Tab-separated table of C-alpha atoms and ligand atoms in Angstrom:
chain	number	residue	atom	x	y	z
F	11	MET	CA	9.857	199.558	212.422
F	12	PRO	CA	11.963	201.500	210.506
F	13	ALA	CA	10.646	204.336	210.154
F	14	ALA	CA	10.862	207.402	212.487
F	15	LYS	CA	7.677	206.220	215.416
F	16	ARG	CA	6.663	210.014	215.420
F	17	MET	CA	6.838	210.005	211.438
F	18	VAL	CA	4.598	207.124	211.737
F	19	ALA	CA	2.710	208.696	214.397
F	20	MET	CA	1.823	211.755	211.802
F	21	ILE	CA	1.094	209.151	209.283
F	22	GLU	CA	-1.766	208.279	211.052
F	23	ASN	CA	-2.825	211.224	212.054
F	24	SER	CA	-3.131	212.388	208.744
F	25	SER	CA	-5.010	209.317	207.624
F	26	PHE	CA	-8.299	211.293	207.254
F	27	ILE	CA	-6.961	213.233	203.598
F	28	ARG	CA	-5.412	210.526	202.544
F	29	LYS	CA	-8.318	208.350	202.444
F	30	MET	CA	-10.117	211.238	201.150
F	31	PHE	CA	-8.073	211.077	198.300
F	32	GLU	CA	-7.779	207.212	198.160
F	33	GLU	CA	-11.237	207.128	197.675
F	34	GLY	CA	-11.530	209.721	195.119
F	35	THR	CA	-9.384	208.088	193.123
F	36	LYS	CA	-11.417	204.841	192.910
F	37	LEU	CA	-14.216	206.952	192.788
F	38	LYS	CA	-13.401	209.185	189.867
F	39	ALA	CA	-12.010	205.508	187.952
F	40	GLN	CA	-14.835	204.026	188.408
F	41	TYR	CA	-17.726	207.261	186.866
F	42	GLY	CA	-15.352	209.215	185.354
F	43	GLN	CA	-13.659	212.551	186.305
F	44	ASP	CA	-16.749	214.571	185.908
F	45	ASN	CA	-19.191	213.237	187.609
F	46	VAL	CA	-17.216	212.893	191.339
F	47	TYR	CA	-17.822	215.901	192.948
F	48	ASP	CA	-14.571	216.702	194.412
F	49	PHE	CA	-14.699	219.557	197.320
F	50	SER	CA	-11.211	217.752	199.339
F	51	ILE	CA	-8.279	219.903	198.857
F	52	GLY	CA	-8.001	223.483	198.599
F	53	ASN	CA	-5.929	223.621	195.325
F	54	PRO	CA	-6.080	227.096	193.603
F	55	ASP	CA	-7.630	226.550	190.203
F	56	VAL	CA	-8.365	230.644	189.301
F	57	PRO	CA	-5.206	230.992	186.489
F	58	PRO	CA	-2.351	233.330	187.774
F	59	PRO	CA	-2.976	237.167	186.988
F	60	PRO	CA	-1.650	237.605	182.174
F	61	GLU	CA	1.656	239.660	184.067
F	62	PHE	CA	3.221	236.556	185.976
F	63	LYS	CA	3.378	234.549	182.496
F	64	LYS	CA	5.375	237.882	181.237
F	65	THR	CA	7.043	238.677	184.385
F	66	LEU	CA	8.604	235.082	184.284
F	67	LEU	CA	9.724	235.344	181.115
F	68	ASP	CA	11.571	238.629	181.568
F	69	VAL	CA	13.212	237.076	184.838
F	70	ILE	CA	14.922	234.040	182.579
F	71	GLU	CA	16.070	236.044	180.342
F	72	ASN	CA	17.253	239.053	181.630
F	73	GLY	CA	17.500	237.602	185.611
F	74	PRO	CA	20.653	236.732	187.854
F	75	GLY	CA	20.782	233.333	186.393
F	76	HIS	CA	20.750	230.098	188.593
F	77	GLY	CA	23.258	230.332	191.382
F	78	TYR	CA	23.085	230.843	195.429
F	79	MET	CA	22.059	233.682	196.489
F	80	PRO	CA	21.943	234.957	200.430
F	81	ASN	CA	19.725	232.663	202.181
F	82	PRO	CA	16.758	234.849	203.263
F	83	GLY	CA	16.646	235.308	199.505
F	84	TRP	CA	17.273	238.011	196.469
F	85	PRO	CA	17.401	241.683	197.665
F	86	ALA	CA	15.319	243.123	195.430
F	87	ALA	CA	12.545	240.849	196.243
F	88	ARG	CA	13.345	240.844	199.998
F	89	THR	CA	13.287	244.788	199.276
F	90	ALA	CA	9.484	244.559	197.405
F	91	VAL	CA	7.855	242.533	199.989
F	92	ALA	CA	9.064	245.236	202.808
F	93	GLU	CA	7.873	248.079	200.326
F	94	TYR	CA	4.793	246.552	200.057
F	95	LEU	CA	4.802	245.190	203.661
F	96	ALA	CA	5.038	248.751	205.081
F	97	LYS	CA	2.236	250.238	203.126
F	98	GLU	CA	-0.195	246.699	203.635
F	99	GLN	CA	0.341	246.874	207.152
F	100	GLY	CA	0.768	250.828	207.663
F	101	VAL	CA	4.279	250.208	209.876
F	102	ALA	CA	7.691	250.944	208.824
F	103	MET	CA	9.392	247.634	207.586
F	104	SER	CA	12.713	247.131	206.036
F	105	MET	CA	14.441	244.001	203.885
F	106	ASP	CA	16.359	243.066	206.812
F	107	TYR	CA	12.760	241.402	208.654
F	108	VAL	CA	11.814	239.745	205.209
F	109	MET	CA	12.689	236.201	204.601
F	110	MET	CA	11.643	234.536	200.976
F	111	THR	CA	10.267	231.343	201.998
F	112	PRO	CA	8.951	228.258	199.758
F	113	GLY	CA	5.590	229.353	200.733
F	114	ALA	CA	3.702	229.876	203.925
F	115	SER	CA	3.938	226.466	205.084
F	116	ALA	CA	7.927	226.793	205.069
F	117	GLY	CA	8.019	229.960	206.469
F	118	LEU	CA	5.982	228.735	209.236
F	119	ASN	CA	8.638	226.507	210.026
F	120	VAL	CA	11.188	228.619	209.964
F	121	VAL	CA	9.537	230.875	212.396
F	122	LEU	CA	9.120	228.089	214.628
F	123	LYS	CA	12.202	226.681	214.933
F	124	ALA	CA	13.267	230.097	215.146
F	125	ILE	CA	12.013	230.855	217.911
F	126	LEU	CA	11.027	227.637	220.414
F	127	ASN	CA	12.873	225.672	222.720
F	128	PRO	CA	11.930	222.114	223.500
F	129	GLY	CA	8.225	221.927	224.923
F	130	GLU	CA	7.593	225.077	224.805
F	131	GLU	CA	3.623	225.827	223.977
F	132	VAL	CA	1.927	227.317	220.902
F	133	ILE	CA	-1.886	228.241	220.848
F	134	THR	CA	-3.706	228.104	217.703
F	135	VAL	CA	-7.894	228.329	217.875
F	136	ALA	CA	-9.720	225.584	216.612
F	137	PRO	CA	-11.132	224.173	214.304
F	138	TYR	CA	-6.914	224.908	212.440
F	139	PHE	CA	-4.993	224.039	209.614
F	140	VAL	CA	-4.265	220.779	210.950
F	141	GLU	CA	0.028	220.630	209.890
F	142	TYR	CA	-0.447	222.746	212.563
F	143	GLY	CA	0.288	220.616	214.749
F	144	ASN	CA	3.422	219.080	212.758
F	145	TYR	CA	5.301	221.472	212.376
F	146	VAL	CA	5.086	223.026	215.814
F	147	GLU	CA	5.960	219.635	217.004
F	148	VAL	CA	9.014	219.351	214.676
F	149	ALA	CA	10.493	222.379	215.816
F	150	GLY	CA	9.672	220.855	219.733
F	151	GLY	CA	7.432	222.612	220.751
F	152	VAL	CA	3.552	221.197	221.563
F	153	LEU	CA	0.837	222.671	219.898
F	154	LYS	CA	-2.210	223.666	222.011
F	155	THR	CA	-6.026	225.068	220.788
F	156	VAL	CA	-9.245	226.814	222.155
F	157	PRO	CA	-12.042	227.163	220.683
F	158	ALA	CA	-12.955	229.866	218.452
F	159	GLY	CA	-15.512	232.223	219.177
F	160	PRO	CA	-19.052	232.789	218.145
F	161	ASP	CA	-18.745	232.029	213.796
F	162	PHE	CA	-16.066	230.916	214.299
F	163	GLY	CA	-13.754	234.589	214.819
F	164	LEU	CA	-11.338	235.091	217.118
F	165	ASP	CA	-12.298	235.165	221.069
F	166	PRO	CA	-9.237	236.597	222.906
F	167	GLN	CA	-10.726	235.521	226.547
F	168	ALA	CA	-10.511	231.710	225.231
F	169	VAL	CA	-6.783	232.380	224.293
F	170	GLY	CA	-5.603	234.406	228.006
F	171	ALA	CA	-7.490	231.137	229.679
F	172	ALA	CA	-4.811	228.260	227.808
F	173	VAL	CA	-1.844	230.826	228.249
F	174	THR	CA	0.471	229.100	230.424
F	175	ALA	CA	4.609	229.904	231.913
F	176	LYS	CA	5.755	227.608	229.552
F	177	THR	CA	3.064	229.500	226.204
F	178	ARG	CA	5.677	231.134	223.914
F	179	ALA	CA	3.618	231.133	220.713
F	180	VAL	CA	-0.132	232.319	219.285
F	181	LEU	CA	-0.813	231.120	215.717
F	182	ILE	CA	-3.924	232.504	213.994
F	183	ASN	CA	-4.676	232.067	210.203
F	184	SER	CA	-7.275	234.910	209.169
F	185	PRO	CA	-9.309	235.130	206.886
F	186	HIS	CA	-9.040	231.105	208.205
F	187	ASN	CA	-8.500	227.930	206.590
F	188	PRO	CA	-11.578	225.968	206.928
F	189	THR	CA	-13.760	228.043	208.245
F	190	GLY	CA	-13.617	231.376	206.283
F	191	ALA	CA	-13.985	233.664	209.179
F	192	VAL	CA	-12.263	236.661	208.759
F	193	TYR	CA	-10.757	238.470	211.776
F	194	THR	CA	-11.934	241.442	213.085
F	195	LYS	CA	-9.751	244.457	214.422
F	196	GLU	CA	-11.103	244.225	217.537
F	197	GLN	CA	-10.542	240.879	217.698
F	198	LEU	CA	-7.166	240.914	217.161
F	199	ASP	CA	-6.616	244.143	219.420
F	200	GLY	CA	-8.068	241.955	222.362
F	201	LEU	CA	-5.738	239.177	221.297
F	202	ALA	CA	-3.018	241.765	222.032
F	203	GLY	CA	-4.131	243.274	225.599
F	204	VAL	CA	-4.220	239.304	226.644
F	205	LEU	CA	-0.840	238.796	225.494
F	206	GLU	CA	0.724	241.564	227.145
F	207	GLU	CA	-1.268	240.705	230.765
F	208	ALA	CA	0.581	237.517	229.970
F	209	LYS	CA	3.557	239.171	229.662
F	210	GLU	CA	3.097	240.840	232.750
F	211	LYS	CA	2.165	238.234	234.742
F	212	PHE	CA	4.281	235.045	233.483
F	213	GLY	CA	7.264	237.432	232.521
F	214	GLN	CA	7.897	236.178	229.276
F	215	ARG	CA	6.921	237.576	226.049
F	216	ILE	CA	4.692	235.423	223.617
F	217	TYR	CA	4.523	236.519	220.089
F	218	LEU	CA	1.844	235.988	217.765
F	219	ILE	CA	2.165	234.983	214.112
F	220	SER	CA	-0.517	235.790	211.465
F	221	ASP	CA	-0.513	232.835	208.450
F	222	GLU	CA	-1.843	234.917	206.233
F	223	PRO	CA	-1.724	233.019	202.950
F	224	TYR	CA	-5.586	234.189	202.349
F	225	ARG	CA	-4.999	237.827	203.022
F	226	LYS	CA	-6.544	238.792	199.211
F	227	ILE	CA	-9.253	236.703	198.859
F	228	VAL	CA	-11.888	237.944	200.640
F	229	TYR	CA	-15.384	239.258	199.811
F	230	ASP	CA	-17.811	242.011	200.238
F	231	GLY	CA	-15.430	244.024	201.183
F	232	ILE	CA	-14.085	242.943	204.098
F	233	VAL	CA	-10.556	243.983	204.750
F	234	VAL	CA	-8.432	241.927	206.424
F	235	PRO	CA	-7.007	244.090	209.805
F	236	SER	CA	-2.968	244.917	210.141
F	237	VAL	CA	-1.433	242.411	212.828
F	238	PHE	CA	1.727	244.262	212.944
F	239	GLN	CA	-0.598	247.311	213.906
F	240	ALA	CA	-2.062	245.542	216.427
F	241	TYR	CA	0.310	243.924	217.870
F	242	ASP	CA	4.389	244.659	218.130
F	243	HIS	CA	5.604	241.644	219.044
F	244	SER	CA	4.452	239.323	215.943
F	245	PHE	CA	4.865	238.091	212.531
F	246	VAL	CA	3.584	238.205	209.717
F	247	VAL	CA	4.046	234.837	206.627
F	248	ASN	CA	2.084	234.833	203.852
F	249	SER	CA	2.601	233.307	200.383
F	250	HIS	CA	1.362	233.683	196.484
F	251	SER	CA	-0.476	229.996	196.226
F	252	LYS	CA	-3.590	231.357	196.859
F	253	ASP	CA	-3.171	234.803	195.702
F	254	LEU	CA	-1.761	234.427	192.779
F	255	SER	CA	-2.281	231.152	192.096
F	256	LEU	CA	1.051	229.512	192.679
F	257	ALA	CA	0.815	226.835	194.758
F	258	GLY	CA	3.222	224.811	192.900
F	259	GLU	CA	5.799	227.104	192.235
F	260	ARG	CA	7.051	227.569	196.398
F	261	ILE	CA	7.051	230.706	196.345
F	262	GLY	CA	6.159	233.201	199.833
F	263	PHE	CA	8.039	235.035	202.822
F	264	ALA	CA	7.672	235.596	206.556
F	265	ALA	CA	7.723	238.801	208.023
F	266	LEU	CA	8.679	239.718	211.992
F	267	ASN	CA	7.139	243.267	213.036
F	268	PRO	CA	10.611	245.640	213.438
F	269	LYS	CA	9.262	246.639	216.537
F	270	ALA	CA	9.376	242.773	218.173
F	271	ASP	CA	11.381	242.755	221.662
F	272	ASP	CA	14.373	240.933	220.157
F	273	ALA	CA	14.052	241.524	216.099
F	274	ALA	CA	18.148	241.590	215.207
F	275	GLU	CA	18.785	238.229	217.219
F	276	ILE	CA	15.117	236.672	216.072
F	277	ALA	CA	15.980	237.567	212.445
F	278	ALA	CA	19.002	236.234	212.091
F	279	SER	CA	17.864	232.924	214.307
F	280	MET	CA	14.990	233.211	210.760
F	281	VAL	CA	18.268	233.433	208.765
F	282	ILE	CA	19.444	229.813	210.434
F	283	ALA	CA	16.864	227.621	210.238
F	284	LEU	CA	16.273	228.708	206.514
F	285	ARG	CA	19.205	227.616	205.304
F	286	ILE	CA	18.997	224.325	207.309
F	287	TYR	CA	15.391	224.124	206.083
F	288	TYR	CA	15.743	224.620	202.671
F	289	VAL	CA	18.402	227.096	201.363
F	290	ASN	CA	16.533	229.591	200.036
F	291	ALA	CA	13.384	229.833	197.780
F	292	PRO	CA	13.057	229.257	194.590
F	293	SER	CA	15.017	232.011	192.875
F	294	LEU	CA	13.004	232.894	189.221
F	295	MET	CA	10.603	232.798	191.524
F	296	GLN	CA	10.999	235.273	193.956
F	297	LEU	CA	12.559	237.922	191.146
F	298	THR	CA	9.622	237.324	190.009
F	299	VAL	CA	7.324	237.920	192.642
F	300	ALA	CA	9.048	240.701	193.427
F	301	ARG	CA	7.524	241.949	191.005
F	302	LEU	CA	3.903	241.271	191.170
F	303	GLN	CA	3.306	242.203	194.538
F	304	GLY	CA	0.043	243.266	195.013
F	305	ALA	CA	-1.418	241.589	192.108
F	306	VAL	CA	-4.322	238.944	192.981
F	307	VAL	CA	-5.980	236.846	190.798
F	308	ASP	CA	-9.174	237.679	189.287
F	309	VAL	CA	-10.889	237.084	192.978
F	310	SER	CA	-14.780	237.491	191.325
F	311	LEU	CA	-14.754	233.699	190.415
F	312	TYR	CA	-14.178	232.572	194.044
F	313	GLN	CA	-17.067	235.036	195.263
F	314	LYS	CA	-19.397	233.250	192.385
F	315	ARG	CA	-19.013	230.330	193.740
F	316	ARG	CA	-19.028	231.417	196.864
F	317	ASP	CA	-22.353	232.553	196.391
F	318	MET	CA	-23.114	229.735	194.527
F	319	ILE	CA	-22.234	226.873	197.302
F	320	CYS	CA	-24.107	228.640	200.109
F	321	GLN	CA	-27.452	229.484	197.952
F	322	GLY	CA	-27.802	225.768	197.280
F	323	LEU	CA	-26.857	224.241	200.460
F	324	ALA	CA	-28.965	226.995	202.477
F	325	GLU	CA	-32.007	225.805	200.381
F	326	ALA	CA	-30.990	222.685	200.947
F	327	GLY	CA	-31.576	223.162	204.721
F	328	TYR	CA	-27.459	223.371	205.476
F	329	GLU	CA	-26.622	225.536	208.021
F	330	PHE	CA	-23.741	227.424	208.039
F	331	THR	CA	-21.659	230.847	208.467
F	332	THR	CA	-21.117	232.451	205.611
F	333	PRO	CA	-16.994	232.949	204.719
F	334	GLY	CA	-15.859	236.158	204.630
F	335	GLY	CA	-12.633	234.964	202.764
F	336	ALA	CA	-11.181	232.190	201.386
F	337	PHE	CA	-12.536	229.345	199.916
F	338	TYR	CA	-13.437	227.096	202.066
F	339	LEU	CA	-17.199	226.787	203.594
F	340	PHE	CA	-17.790	224.923	207.164
F	341	PRO	CA	-20.992	223.461	207.185
F	342	LYS	CA	-22.916	221.759	210.459
F	343	SER	CA	-22.871	218.652	209.589
F	344	PRO	CA	-26.674	217.192	210.251
F	345	LEU	CA	-25.489	214.300	212.093
F	346	ALA	CA	-23.640	214.333	215.029
F	347	ASP	CA	-20.666	212.332	214.033
F	348	ASP	CA	-19.352	214.239	210.862
F	349	VAL	CA	-17.676	211.073	209.422
F	350	ALA	CA	-20.786	209.296	209.249
F	351	PHE	CA	-22.184	212.164	207.564
F	352	VAL	CA	-19.315	212.684	205.474
F	353	ASN	CA	-19.346	208.965	203.917
F	354	ILE	CA	-23.020	209.475	202.946
F	355	LEU	CA	-22.095	212.196	200.985
F	356	LYS	CA	-19.545	209.713	199.608
F	357	GLU	CA	-22.481	207.845	198.339
F	358	GLU	CA	-23.545	211.114	196.165
F	359	ARG	CA	-19.633	211.062	195.005
F	360	ILE	CA	-19.520	214.158	196.788
F	361	LEU	CA	-15.611	214.837	198.990
F	362	VAL	CA	-15.791	216.570	201.512
F	363	VAL	CA	-13.598	216.637	205.075
F	364	PRO	CA	-15.145	215.711	207.558
F	365	GLY	CA	-13.987	218.679	210.711
F	366	SER	CA	-13.135	216.454	213.134
F	367	GLY	CA	-9.555	216.169	210.672
F	368	PHE	CA	-9.232	220.276	211.455
F	369	GLY	CA	-10.281	219.667	215.503
F	370	GLY	CA	-13.669	221.090	214.718
F	371	PRO	CA	-16.017	217.468	215.081
F	372	GLY	CA	-19.918	218.066	214.016
F	373	TYR	CA	-18.475	219.365	210.786
F	374	PHE	CA	-17.563	219.355	207.530
F	375	ARG	CA	-15.306	221.380	205.105
F	376	ILE	CA	-15.790	222.034	201.381
F	377	SER	CA	-12.913	223.545	199.192
F	378	TYR	CA	-14.778	225.186	196.756
F	379	ALA	CA	-11.872	226.176	194.683
F	380	VAL	CA	-13.469	223.953	191.813
F	381	PRO	CA	-14.674	224.980	188.236
F	382	ASP	CA	-18.750	226.724	188.659
F	383	LYS	CA	-19.982	223.730	186.722
F	384	THR	CA	-19.034	220.819	189.781
F	385	ILE	CA	-21.060	223.274	192.390
F	386	GLU	CA	-23.589	223.109	189.915
F	387	ASN	CA	-24.022	219.212	189.658
F	388	SER	CA	-23.102	218.261	192.954
F	389	LEU	CA	-26.543	220.352	194.624
F	390	PRO	CA	-29.233	217.743	193.689
F	391	GLY	CA	-26.406	214.944	195.610
F	392	PHE	CA	-25.778	217.586	198.810
F	393	LYS	CA	-29.589	217.754	198.853
F	394	ARG	CA	-31.170	214.290	198.678
F	395	ALA	CA	-27.424	213.646	201.585
F	396	MET	CA	-29.539	215.868	203.851
F	397	GLU	CA	-33.108	213.926	202.709
F	398	LYS	CA	-31.793	211.141	203.902
F	399	VAL	CA	-30.813	211.930	207.578
F	400	GLY	CA	-32.950	214.232	208.088
U	511	LIG	N1	-1.420	227.944	206.188
U	511	LIG	C1	-2.981	227.454	205.526
U	511	LIG	C2	-3.932	228.277	207.121
U	511	LIG	C3	-3.382	227.006	204.586
U	511	LIG	O1	-4.276	226.721	204.276
U	511	LIG	C4	-1.605	226.727	203.865
U	511	LIG	C5	-2.327	225.574	202.556
U	511	LIG	O2	-3.048	225.050	201.907
U	511	LIG	C6	-0.720	227.087	203.922
U	511	LIG	C7	-0.918	227.569	205.001
U	511	LIG	C8	0.176	226.174	203.512
U	511	LIG	O3	0.428	227.488	201.930
U	511	LIG	P1	2.145	227.479	200.772
U	511	LIG	O4	1.841	226.656	199.889
U	511	LIG	O5	2.071	229.020	200.832
U	511	LIG	O6	3.135	226.307	201.943
């Protein structure tokens, strides 16, 4: 066996999404791109804000060139993010606690590598972004899951019940992939209380990692509460893949709450992890997003699509919780076997991902980061699929 056993296992575990991708490619070749309704991946398709291009061109013309820099990033970028975070999170921040990373995925890997000892546990809420399992494993930890509360909210008591002496961190994601749930301030405060109780009980500090790439993609006036205010011993990981539609450019950051226990040592450990795995985040992008903190794509485009898909699926008899953010919908599968139902949707040339792929069997995920006409043209197929099983 030429590849490492751990990697072979990861290849097998990612087969759902890989299979969907391969079948999608086949269907598109057979029926034509416009006749396949591909809701399988969360690839933002709305354009970046207009100021992005101008800023990038200016950075290319007048920036500091293309050399190495300090591993955590250009001071100007770290400072801009720290200043923005201070406002967004409502706490004092300095650039010493901000690391520019190639997206949220890198930010999460840096944080996990910085804090996990071999065999330590990270708790997350199922369903969950499936890469978390891989990130925790390569950092030497073990991912444990707890069920979500009503409407896919955070259930602090469920987290509390899963804590053991080996728990090192809790990893949350809000707005949430794959459900679109946005956690409330009460839920975050409840979790903070549970983590303080666990500190008393086990004598070890449990850190909270908040994965927030969809923070600015929220609807109906919802405000995402501050994790830094709720709990001192926390990290915020964010990226501009979604809020500026720059997924391919690989730019984001990991920030540590300056009030966290052992903050200076952890920040130093993050810098080493960043250096080993990534060296630094892309230079041009750092300096560009530094000048675009607070900017966001036109969220009304996603909101319109959310409303279109929710209305169409409700009329066809699907059950779901209306998402408050991100660009995903997680309806209940009308068959207990979500993989079987996803195959029925495929007969209608509709591609979605089974909930089982996210630790959420009995559901399926729709990514509505797709053109309006994809949603419009798919609705009769969703209706027929429901009628077939109903
Ligand atoms: N976390 C969640 C919940 C995501 O959905 C994604 C991407 O889809 C990521 C992290 C990784 O994002 P990035 O492109 O910033 O690495």
